[in-house]
Amino acid sequence: QHRPITEAAHRHGTAICLQLLHAGRYGYHPLIQSASARKSPITPFSPTAMSDAQIRRCIKDFARAAQLAQRAGYDGVEIMGSEGYLINQFLAPCTNQRDDQWGGSADNRQRIAREIVRAVRERCGADFILIYRISLLDLVPDGQSWEDIAALARDLETLGVTVFNTGIGWHEARIPTIATSVPHAAFTWASEQLKHLVNIPVIAVNRITTPEQAQAVLDQGHADMVSMARPFLADPHWVAKHEASEPINPCIGCNQACLDHVFSQKTASCLVNPFACHEQERQLTAFTQTRRVLVIGGGIAGMAAACYAAERGAAVTLIEQDAELGGQFRLAARVPDKADFQGTLDYFRQRLAQLHVNVQCGRAAQASDLDGDQAVDHIIVATGVLPRQLDIPGSTLEHVLDYQQALRGQHPIGQRVAVIGAGGIGFDMVEYLAHAPQTLDQWLQSWGVDRTMAHPGALTPAAATTPAREIHLFQRGTTKPGKHLGKSTGWIHRSNLKRYGVQVHTGVHYERITEEALHFHFREKEHEQAQQLAIDTVIVCAGQLSHHPCAALIQDRAHTLIGGVKLASELDAKRAVLEACEAVLALP
Ligand code: NAP
Ligand code: SF4
């Protein structure tokens, strides 16, 4: 059944390899197996330890799968030996406590990897590409030592591996390796170490998203090839567009529509490209007649809607009241962790120009926009949200800012700051306020990554992080702050609270703000003395309200509301872009 895939790849002049992955204890069912019966901290099921016969069977299964891949037309296979999956579970002392020939010494722990490579090479012949994905940094306690990894690499090269792909960090590692906050190409120094040891090509991975970053990795001699996955969800035409010097829609490392979907059993897609993995049902077919579309609001939803409508062949006008396009997404790009968001805006801006969308910034929509020389057929309203203001005495004082004012950087922000509201934006605000610029080395040290690789798992005690400010984060509810953040990135934001020494106050009732202090009490302790916290600035991140300034203007004209103006609650960029896509697909 795989033949249509391999034939399609070959039609386009490219080679294609199939990754063979045994998840071991990361499997998501009750019958999972591993080297030892040790449960992983990120799955609900406990594995049983594989018997000698089961291990031998598993080796044969890898070889048979490789042979089937070969018959299906694949040019090779990649054997997944990293990220904490089965083979990696055998390799590392923390997950392998066996005392038979598959455990104990490094030589025994590595036996399964050698036997799989040997079996695949024997079964598939000399010309078949055999990529082995080797874990260079396990980033878990009692992970592999660099000496062990180096010995394994040499052995596997001798046994016939064609190319080494590399892996950084197990899925359970508490060090971010792929999120937006990870510096680009942050770990290619590790692939460079491998390159010094072996004579076959080495592939670098993690947070390499643009052609420029990829080229820099090659130019620095850190790798011979570069591997990417998410960038092809963001833009499947990445390679062709690079060759044609066309703008590429870059992956922003948010994980919101890819990994977070997978972890919640939904179809993977992409925040910046909602067509990803929905190519069959979401197709921008050309309009059969002339269409004029007016998009009001030039945030990310409006920009995407204007592009998609123009791609269907409509004559599109996009009106944005602000002097610049981008809306909330542009503000989010000011958060140090989210600087990549700027790439999305740049991409959509270039597409608007290429598609000849009539973009008009710095003015509100007016009646003549609807019925000028030619009447518009459809209006897409994407006017977004306004920040919810705090309604207590003192909330209009000069040192009380909403999050938009704070992020615009036009108001001074003091050293002691109270952030009101601990949702996604409250956490972003903490990052914005606490962040101090770091070199790559400082970033690695602050997360406890041992660049010398002298310690097992490449872990070392994390260096203390010095936050730029003293921050207090408040919420009225008593649930754990950040509980509803993305599955694959929420833990990073929550660890940052600790790293930055943020003082969290939950179950709070706000009373008033004065020039010097925020006055509040804890809801369940009303009888207790009111609290008073000396602060320089209060920043309100208390959610948002829909902003629909053109309701009267459009009245009964055909229109669609998308993004925050449709529903402010739980608005995020993923929903905004998806609704842009759906609105345009629904146009007759
Ligand atoms: P949010 O997640 O709904 O959080 C709003 C916060 O304000 C909550 O902590 C809420 O907690 C508090 N609040 C609500 N009403 C209040 C009031 N009247 N007075 C005082 N406090 C009030 O909204 P958000 O932070 O504005 O984020 C908007 C959306 O963007 C969310 O869906 C969020 O997930 C998304 N977002 C996502 C990311 C990401 O990284 N994925 C980043 C930013 C934003 P209490 O009621 O308990 O005080
Ligand atoms: Fe990249 Fe985010 Fe798209 Fe995932 S959802 S591919 S991380 S831009």
XYZ file of C-alpha atoms and ligand atoms in Angstrom:
644
model
C 0.000 0.000 0.000
C 2.975 2.340 0.314
C 3.774 2.270 -3.396
C 1.751 5.397 -4.282
C 3.909 7.285 -1.780
C 7.265 6.078 -3.027
C 6.246 6.446 -6.666
C 5.084 9.997 -6.054
C 8.389 10.875 -4.388
C 10.373 9.321 -7.227
C 8.281 11.127 -9.841
C 9.557 14.349 -8.320
C 13.178 13.212 -8.451
C 13.647 12.638 -4.746
C 14.707 9.676 -2.655
C 12.503 8.542 0.203
C 13.271 6.477 3.294
C 10.827 4.993 5.794
C 11.432 5.463 9.494
C 11.110 2.281 11.550
C 10.170 3.178 15.090
C 9.413 0.900 18.029
C 8.096 3.119 20.809
C 8.840 0.665 23.623
C 7.580 2.150 26.893
C 6.357 5.279 25.058
C 3.699 3.140 23.355
C 0.140 4.142 24.136
C -1.556 0.855 25.063
C -1.493 -1.573 27.977
C 0.684 -4.241 26.327
C 3.822 -2.147 25.892
C 7.276 -3.615 26.344
C 10.692 -2.224 27.112
C 14.169 -3.247 28.179
C 13.028 -3.239 31.812
C 9.683 -2.862 33.546
C 10.089 0.860 34.252
C 7.191 3.189 33.519
C 7.910 6.409 31.651
C 6.823 9.635 33.341
C 4.879 10.748 30.245
C 2.655 7.741 29.522
C -0.064 6.115 31.608
C 0.963 2.496 30.924
C 3.670 0.370 32.553
C 5.781 -1.809 30.262
C 6.845 -5.375 30.833
C 10.487 -6.343 30.326
C 11.091 -8.144 27.025
C 12.255 -11.737 27.207
C 15.315 -12.885 25.260
C 12.993 -14.493 22.676
C 10.957 -11.303 22.329
C 14.109 -9.250 21.742
C 15.285 -11.657 19.035
C 11.848 -11.529 17.445
C 11.910 -7.727 17.554
C 15.263 -7.669 15.726
C 13.790 -9.903 13.017
C 10.739 -7.641 12.825
C 12.943 -4.608 12.136
C 14.690 -6.534 9.346
C 11.395 -7.710 7.867
C 9.930 -4.206 8.019
C 13.004 -2.892 6.215
C 12.629 -5.561 3.553
C 8.961 -4.685 3.073
C 9.945 -1.029 2.783
C 12.436 -1.984 0.095
C 9.765 -3.936 -1.785
C 7.425 -0.950 -1.537
C 10.013 1.158 -3.349
C 11.682 3.016 -0.497
C 15.319 3.895 -1.104
C 16.155 3.099 2.487
C 15.014 3.081 6.089
C 15.808 5.138 9.131
C 16.109 3.155 12.329
C 14.899 5.251 15.243
C 17.542 4.866 17.955
C 16.918 8.134 19.791
C 14.288 10.320 21.507
C 13.845 7.734 24.278
C 12.143 5.091 22.105
C 12.736 1.340 22.465
C 16.318 1.111 21.210
C 17.291 4.156 23.262
C 15.625 2.489 26.280
C 18.013 -0.446 25.875
C 21.024 1.852 25.447
C 20.620 3.987 28.577
C 21.281 2.719 32.108
C 18.239 4.578 33.458
C 15.836 2.363 31.524
C 17.895 -0.810 31.156
C 18.426 -2.699 34.397
C 18.829 -6.094 32.829
C 21.573 -8.471 33.868
C 21.531 -10.739 30.803
C 23.386 -10.234 27.508
C 21.085 -7.282 26.656
C 21.931 -5.235 29.763
C 24.630 -4.326 32.252
C 27.771 -3.234 30.377
C 27.561 -0.654 27.582
C 28.520 -3.412 25.139
C 25.502 -5.472 26.250
C 23.097 -2.510 26.298
C 24.145 -1.649 22.736
C 23.740 -5.197 21.451
C 20.163 -4.681 20.235
C 21.150 -1.650 18.122
C 24.037 -3.557 16.540
C 21.896 -6.636 15.884
C 19.124 -4.596 14.263
C 21.568 -2.787 11.971
C 23.301 -6.068 11.115
C 19.985 -7.799 10.353
C 18.640 -4.938 8.215
C 21.858 -4.689 6.205
C 21.927 -8.454 5.645
C 18.297 -8.555 4.545
C 18.315 -5.471 2.291
C 21.750 -5.646 0.640
C 24.587 -3.170 0.296
C 22.843 -0.544 -1.837
C 19.919 0.120 0.454
C 20.231 3.387 2.425
C 20.387 2.677 6.151
C 20.042 5.785 8.289
C 20.486 5.279 12.012
C 19.096 8.015 14.259
C 21.540 8.141 17.129
C 20.800 9.879 20.425
C 23.644 12.348 20.969
C 22.235 13.960 24.102
C 19.706 11.917 26.098
C 19.128 14.838 28.502
C 17.725 12.486 31.163
C 19.358 11.464 34.459
C 21.525 8.361 34.119
C 21.451 8.619 30.341
C 24.287 7.440 28.099
C 27.820 8.760 28.469
C 29.537 10.338 25.468
C 32.117 7.496 25.488
C 29.293 4.963 25.092
C 27.675 6.957 22.289
C 30.989 7.312 20.462
C 31.687 3.567 20.713
C 28.189 2.774 19.413
C 28.618 5.150 16.472
C 31.902 3.525 15.439
C 30.417 0.026 15.688
C 27.319 0.945 13.699
C 29.390 2.551 10.968
C 31.412 -0.656 10.688
C 28.185 -2.676 10.477
C 27.024 -0.745 7.434
C 25.073 2.342 8.477
C 25.017 4.758 5.517
C 24.122 8.012 7.288
C 23.754 9.088 10.919
C 20.737 11.172 11.745
C 20.955 12.621 15.238
C 18.524 12.924 18.144
C 18.533 15.483 20.931
C 16.701 14.790 24.178
C 14.151 12.156 25.108
C 10.489 13.059 24.994
C 10.429 12.947 28.788
C 13.479 15.270 29.107
C 12.717 18.437 31.056
C 14.864 20.561 28.788
C 13.157 22.224 25.830
C 14.603 21.026 22.527
C 12.078 21.983 19.836
C 9.839 24.755 21.185
C 9.882 28.351 19.919
C 11.979 29.376 22.924
C 14.854 27.100 21.832
C 17.486 29.075 19.905
C 17.749 28.089 16.256
C 20.181 25.228 15.556
C 20.899 25.155 19.308
C 22.345 21.650 19.359
C 24.339 21.316 16.147
C 27.575 21.473 18.174
C 26.698 17.913 19.222
C 26.406 16.680 15.625
C 29.769 18.316 14.974
C 31.278 16.090 17.687
C 29.870 13.038 15.923
C 31.264 14.221 12.593
C 34.781 14.110 14.084
C 34.286 10.430 14.970
C 32.820 8.874 11.841
C 33.424 8.897 8.108
C 29.825 8.807 6.931
C 27.455 11.776 6.561
C 25.898 13.240 9.708
C 22.512 14.972 9.786
C 21.784 17.853 12.170
C 18.330 18.454 13.664
C 16.218 20.646 15.939
C 15.011 24.174 15.334
C 16.483 24.524 11.873
C 13.660 26.119 9.957
C 14.904 28.401 7.211
C 17.275 27.815 4.282
C 19.638 30.389 5.788
C 19.846 28.531 9.098
C 20.335 25.234 7.281
C 23.088 26.684 5.106
C 24.853 28.118 8.171
C 24.910 24.677 9.822
C 26.564 23.217 6.721
C 28.959 26.148 6.326
C 30.096 25.832 9.948
C 30.879 22.164 9.317
C 28.466 21.034 12.026
C 26.779 18.521 9.723
C 26.627 17.243 6.153
C 22.833 17.361 5.901
C 19.960 18.946 7.753
C 16.752 17.261 8.846
C 13.392 18.977 9.253
C 9.860 17.794 9.862
C 7.625 20.598 11.089
C 8.874 23.116 8.469
C 7.276 20.890 5.821
C 3.933 21.045 7.606
C 4.242 24.822 7.647
C 5.191 24.903 3.980
C 5.256 21.702 1.913
C 6.884 23.619 -0.956
C 9.870 24.671 1.186
C 12.493 23.217 -1.144
C 10.917 24.317 -4.425
C 10.274 27.795 -3.067
C 13.860 28.108 -1.892
C 15.095 27.113 -5.327
C 12.772 29.685 -6.912
C 13.587 32.390 -4.297
C 9.911 32.466 -3.314
C 8.799 33.392 0.224
C 8.561 30.394 2.563
C 5.958 30.138 5.328
C 8.263 29.275 8.252
C 7.495 26.924 11.129
C 7.350 28.958 14.341
C 7.987 26.042 16.694
C 4.679 26.540 18.532
C 3.647 22.847 18.446
C 0.050 23.969 18.796
C -1.425 22.196 15.786
C 1.154 19.452 15.235
C 2.451 17.813 18.418
C -0.302 19.123 20.690
C -2.834 17.598 18.297
C -1.015 14.290 18.179
C -0.796 14.159 21.981
C -4.539 14.708 22.221
C -5.349 12.081 19.558
C -6.281 14.654 16.883
C -5.038 14.868 13.296
C -1.791 16.807 13.123
C -1.896 20.030 11.158
C -0.155 23.389 11.371
C -1.046 26.719 12.941
C 0.398 28.739 10.064
C -0.881 26.334 7.395
C -4.288 24.818 8.221
C -4.212 22.938 4.907
C -1.498 20.600 6.270
C -2.836 17.042 6.563
C -6.217 18.268 5.269
C -5.120 18.639 1.647
C -8.038 16.623 0.288
C -10.905 18.454 1.969
C -9.408 21.966 2.143
C -8.691 23.031 -1.431
C -8.639 26.621 -2.619
C -10.447 26.054 -5.900
C -10.730 29.036 -8.227
C -14.032 30.993 -8.214
C -16.087 30.369 -11.319
C -17.159 34.015 -11.498
C -15.659 37.366 -10.592
C -15.673 37.864 -6.828
C -14.875 40.991 -4.818
C -13.996 40.339 -1.196
C -13.436 42.951 1.499
C -11.494 41.887 4.581
C -11.801 44.248 7.547
C -9.028 43.798 10.113
C -5.416 42.985 9.285
C -4.332 40.756 12.150
C -3.155 37.255 11.379
C -6.749 36.102 10.666
C -7.440 38.943 8.236
C -4.077 38.605 6.507
C -4.580 34.868 6.021
C -8.183 35.329 4.828
C -7.119 37.974 2.305
C -4.380 35.703 0.930
C -6.621 32.646 0.690
C -9.428 34.614 -1.019
C -6.925 36.070 -3.498
C -5.537 32.586 -4.123
C -9.069 31.581 -5.155
C -8.965 34.424 -7.672
C -11.003 37.077 -5.869
C -10.190 40.768 -6.077
C -9.425 41.457 -2.422
C -9.153 44.632 -0.366
C -7.764 44.420 3.171
C -8.345 47.324 5.538
C -6.513 47.674 8.841
C -7.130 50.509 11.248
C -3.642 50.356 12.762
C -0.697 51.781 10.846
C 0.752 48.276 10.508
C -0.607 44.813 9.782
C -0.290 41.993 12.306
C -2.625 42.769 15.213
C -2.166 40.649 18.330
C 0.225 38.330 16.501
C 2.575 41.264 15.935
C 2.490 42.026 19.649
C 3.150 38.360 20.459
C 6.278 38.553 18.271
C 7.664 41.059 20.781
C 7.797 38.353 23.461
C 11.422 37.166 23.334
C 10.341 33.519 23.203
C 8.111 34.248 20.229
C 10.331 36.318 17.968
C 9.796 33.677 15.259
C 6.200 34.867 14.896
C 7.598 37.761 12.896
C 8.487 35.258 10.155
C 4.809 34.374 9.707
C 3.876 38.033 9.384
C 6.666 38.632 6.895
C 5.478 35.664 4.851
C 1.825 36.723 4.723
C 2.865 40.308 3.960
C 4.890 39.102 0.965
C 2.023 36.884 -0.180
C -0.421 39.817 0.004
C 1.878 41.774 -2.295
C 2.395 38.843 -4.684
C -1.351 38.252 -4.879
C -2.037 41.955 -5.528
C -4.278 42.366 -2.500
C -5.203 46.019 -2.085
C -3.899 46.613 1.473
C -4.906 49.829 3.182
C -3.605 50.507 6.684
C -4.178 53.395 9.079
C -7.888 53.916 8.519
C -11.238 52.423 9.475
C -13.506 50.753 6.926
C -16.244 53.025 5.588
C -19.376 52.759 3.460
C -17.529 53.577 0.223
C -15.381 50.437 0.763
C -18.519 48.349 0.384
C -20.112 50.116 -2.523
C -17.410 51.928 -4.452
C -17.061 51.550 -8.209
C -18.079 47.925 -7.808
C -19.945 46.459 -4.831
C -18.183 43.797 -2.762
C -19.741 40.341 -2.830
C -18.609 39.289 0.595
C -17.093 40.852 3.709
C -14.833 38.969 6.081
C -14.654 40.694 9.458
C -11.473 40.036 11.433
C -11.346 43.021 13.761
C -10.101 40.939 16.673
C -10.267 41.741 20.357
C -9.704 44.429 22.926
C -8.003 43.681 26.244
C -10.410 43.294 29.168
C -9.794 46.147 31.607
C -9.712 45.737 35.357
C -12.665 47.387 37.061
C -11.428 48.306 40.542
C -10.473 51.643 42.114
C -7.129 52.804 40.778
C -7.232 50.761 37.586
C -6.956 53.884 35.435
C -3.767 55.078 37.124
C -0.820 55.695 34.831
C 1.219 52.732 36.080
C -1.628 50.294 35.293
C -1.201 49.012 31.734
C -3.083 46.474 29.693
C -0.943 43.833 28.008
C -1.122 45.566 24.633
C 0.224 48.816 26.077
C 2.979 46.900 27.852
C 4.029 44.998 24.732
C 3.994 48.103 22.543
C 6.840 49.335 24.743
C 5.622 52.931 24.859
C 5.158 53.035 28.645
C 7.888 52.636 31.235
C 7.700 49.392 33.217
C 9.222 49.375 36.695
C 11.270 46.766 38.550
C 8.478 45.320 40.716
C 5.597 44.243 38.532
C 2.219 42.662 39.267
C 0.773 40.668 36.352
C -3.005 40.270 36.728
C -4.195 37.103 35.003
C -2.303 33.853 34.533
C -3.594 32.681 31.155
C -1.501 32.285 28.006
C -0.930 36.024 27.772
C -0.042 36.348 31.485
C 2.661 33.708 30.973
C 3.905 35.460 27.831
C 4.049 38.684 29.831
C 6.222 37.007 32.478
C 8.628 36.005 29.728
C 8.583 39.520 28.269
C 9.296 41.096 31.661
C 11.817 38.611 33.026
C 13.820 37.817 29.952
C 17.413 38.989 29.832
C 19.390 38.410 26.606
C 21.462 35.220 26.659
C 24.169 33.729 24.489
C 23.638 30.142 23.329
C 26.078 28.927 26.005
C 24.183 30.808 28.709
C 20.906 29.369 27.458
C 22.324 25.831 27.570
C 23.762 26.401 31.052
C 20.510 27.849 32.331
C 18.749 24.602 31.384
C 21.574 22.386 32.685
C 22.853 21.086 29.340
C 26.463 19.912 29.621
C 28.093 21.077 26.410
C 31.305 19.229 27.321
C 29.243 16.007 27.374
C 31.366 14.875 30.340
C 28.317 13.804 32.383
C 25.851 10.971 31.640
C 22.895 12.177 29.607
C 24.790 15.483 29.066
C 23.125 16.901 32.170
C 24.678 19.250 34.674
C 23.132 21.381 37.456
C 21.349 24.327 35.852
C 22.920 27.742 36.323
C 20.723 30.220 38.188
C 18.704 32.517 35.911
C 18.735 36.187 36.839
C 15.387 37.698 35.887
C 15.296 41.277 34.682
C 12.529 42.145 37.195
C 10.717 41.024 40.336
C 7.427 39.603 39.096
C 4.219 38.660 40.913
C 1.643 36.661 38.939
C -1.974 36.796 40.141
C -5.154 34.915 39.390
C -8.554 34.726 41.050
C -8.997 30.998 40.505
C -7.263 28.373 42.610
C -6.283 25.937 39.842
C -2.624 25.501 39.001
C -1.577 28.459 36.809
C -0.733 27.424 33.278
C -2.783 24.217 33.523
C -4.470 24.928 30.200
C -1.339 25.817 28.229
C -0.296 23.582 25.315
C 0.603 19.988 26.222
C 4.049 20.093 24.667
C 5.034 23.612 25.786
C 3.039 24.372 28.965
C 5.650 22.675 31.154
C 8.333 25.009 29.764
C 6.308 28.096 30.730
C 5.609 26.621 34.164
C 9.325 25.841 34.720
C 10.124 29.401 33.692
C 8.051 30.691 36.600
C 10.419 28.832 38.934
C 13.534 29.776 36.995
C 12.609 33.457 37.100
C 11.603 33.303 40.768
C 8.090 34.547 39.929
C 5.862 34.743 43.012
C 2.482 33.248 42.193
C -0.659 34.318 44.085
C -3.832 32.297 43.429
C -7.347 32.563 44.840
C -7.016 36.323 44.953
C -9.662 39.049 45.200
C -8.391 42.389 43.870
C -9.452 45.412 45.943
C -7.723 48.522 44.646
C -4.550 49.922 43.188
C -2.770 52.959 44.572
C 0.326 54.821 43.373
C 2.487 52.506 45.477
C 0.707 49.202 45.897
C -1.756 46.557 44.803
C -4.286 45.795 47.540
C -5.927 42.373 47.583
C -6.957 39.537 49.840
C -7.113 35.796 49.446
C -10.726 34.811 48.766
C -10.865 31.959 51.236
C -9.281 34.047 53.981
C -11.528 37.092 53.845
C -11.381 37.553 57.588
C -7.594 37.817 57.373
C -5.833 41.110 57.053
C -5.877 42.607 53.562
C -2.646 42.187 51.649
C -0.688 45.063 50.248
C 2.072 44.522 47.744
C 4.381 47.367 46.849
C 4.642 47.535 43.072
C 5.874 49.916 40.384
C 3.669 48.670 37.550
C 0.505 46.584 37.207
C -0.046 44.794 33.902
C -3.521 43.485 33.207
C -3.732 40.235 31.216
C -7.319 39.420 32.205
C -8.568 38.032 28.899
C -10.211 39.796 25.975
C -13.480 41.075 24.582
C -14.629 40.924 20.967
C -14.028 44.113 18.997
C -16.695 44.742 16.347
C -16.484 48.402 15.356
C -18.094 47.893 11.953
C -21.273 46.082 12.997
C -23.439 49.025 11.903
C -21.506 49.475 8.675
C -21.981 45.959 7.344
C -25.537 45.501 8.700
C -27.270 42.919 6.502
C -24.505 42.606 3.899
C -23.138 39.088 3.329
C -20.342 38.665 5.836
C -18.431 36.164 7.964
C -16.916 36.883 11.360
C -13.629 35.136 12.079
C -11.175 35.060 14.996
C -11.609 37.221 18.089
C -14.531 39.263 16.806
C -16.462 36.026 16.375
C -15.562 34.689 19.830
C -13.008 36.244 22.168
C -12.939 33.396 24.654
C -10.005 31.036 24.144
C -8.991 32.833 21.007
C -5.581 31.888 19.733
C -3.772 32.206 16.431
C -4.486 28.602 15.504
C -8.234 29.182 15.637
C -7.898 32.548 13.913
C -6.014 31.175 10.891
C -8.217 28.090 10.673
C -11.349 30.234 10.649
C -9.810 32.381 7.909
C -9.309 29.241 5.861
C -12.803 27.909 6.540
C -14.447 31.262 5.768
C -12.759 31.459 2.366
C -13.439 27.803 1.535
C -17.134 28.407 2.266
C -17.431 31.322 -0.191
C -19.589 30.294 -3.172
P -7.046 33.380 29.297
O -6.155 32.236 29.045
O -8.502 33.159 29.308
O -6.608 34.011 30.682
C -7.216 35.126 31.229
C -6.730 35.290 32.667
O -7.352 36.429 33.215
C -7.042 34.138 33.550
O -5.940 33.911 34.386
C -8.245 34.624 34.376
O -8.071 33.951 35.583
C -8.055 36.107 34.401
N -9.297 36.871 34.350
C -10.372 36.655 33.561
N -11.308 37.595 33.778
C -10.821 38.449 34.704
C -11.310 39.627 35.334
N -12.509 40.120 35.035
N -10.542 40.224 36.249
C -9.332 39.733 36.572
N -8.816 38.619 36.001
C -9.544 37.978 35.078
O -6.792 34.515 28.254
P -5.464 35.191 27.740
O -4.313 35.001 28.646
O -5.897 36.553 27.409
O -5.169 34.397 26.434
C -6.080 34.449 25.352
C -6.001 33.201 24.534
O -4.786 33.143 23.853
C -6.130 31.945 25.358
O -6.946 31.041 24.700
C -4.728 31.446 25.406
O -4.654 30.049 25.539
C -4.174 31.930 24.091
N -2.749 32.090 24.185
C -2.006 31.010 23.984
C -0.654 31.105 24.106
C 0.205 29.918 23.839
O 1.379 29.968 24.097
N -0.325 28.849 23.300
C -0.061 32.293 24.461
C -0.857 33.398 24.669
C -2.210 33.269 24.541
P -8.923 34.190 36.889
O -10.334 34.393 36.415
O -8.704 32.956 37.678
O -8.319 35.379 37.515
Fe 5.533 24.499 13.264
Fe 3.600 25.375 14.906
Fe 3.043 24.486 12.450
Fe 3.784 22.770 14.338
S 1.915 24.005 14.330
S 4.488 22.808 12.223
S 5.315 23.980 15.398
S 4.238 26.305 12.974
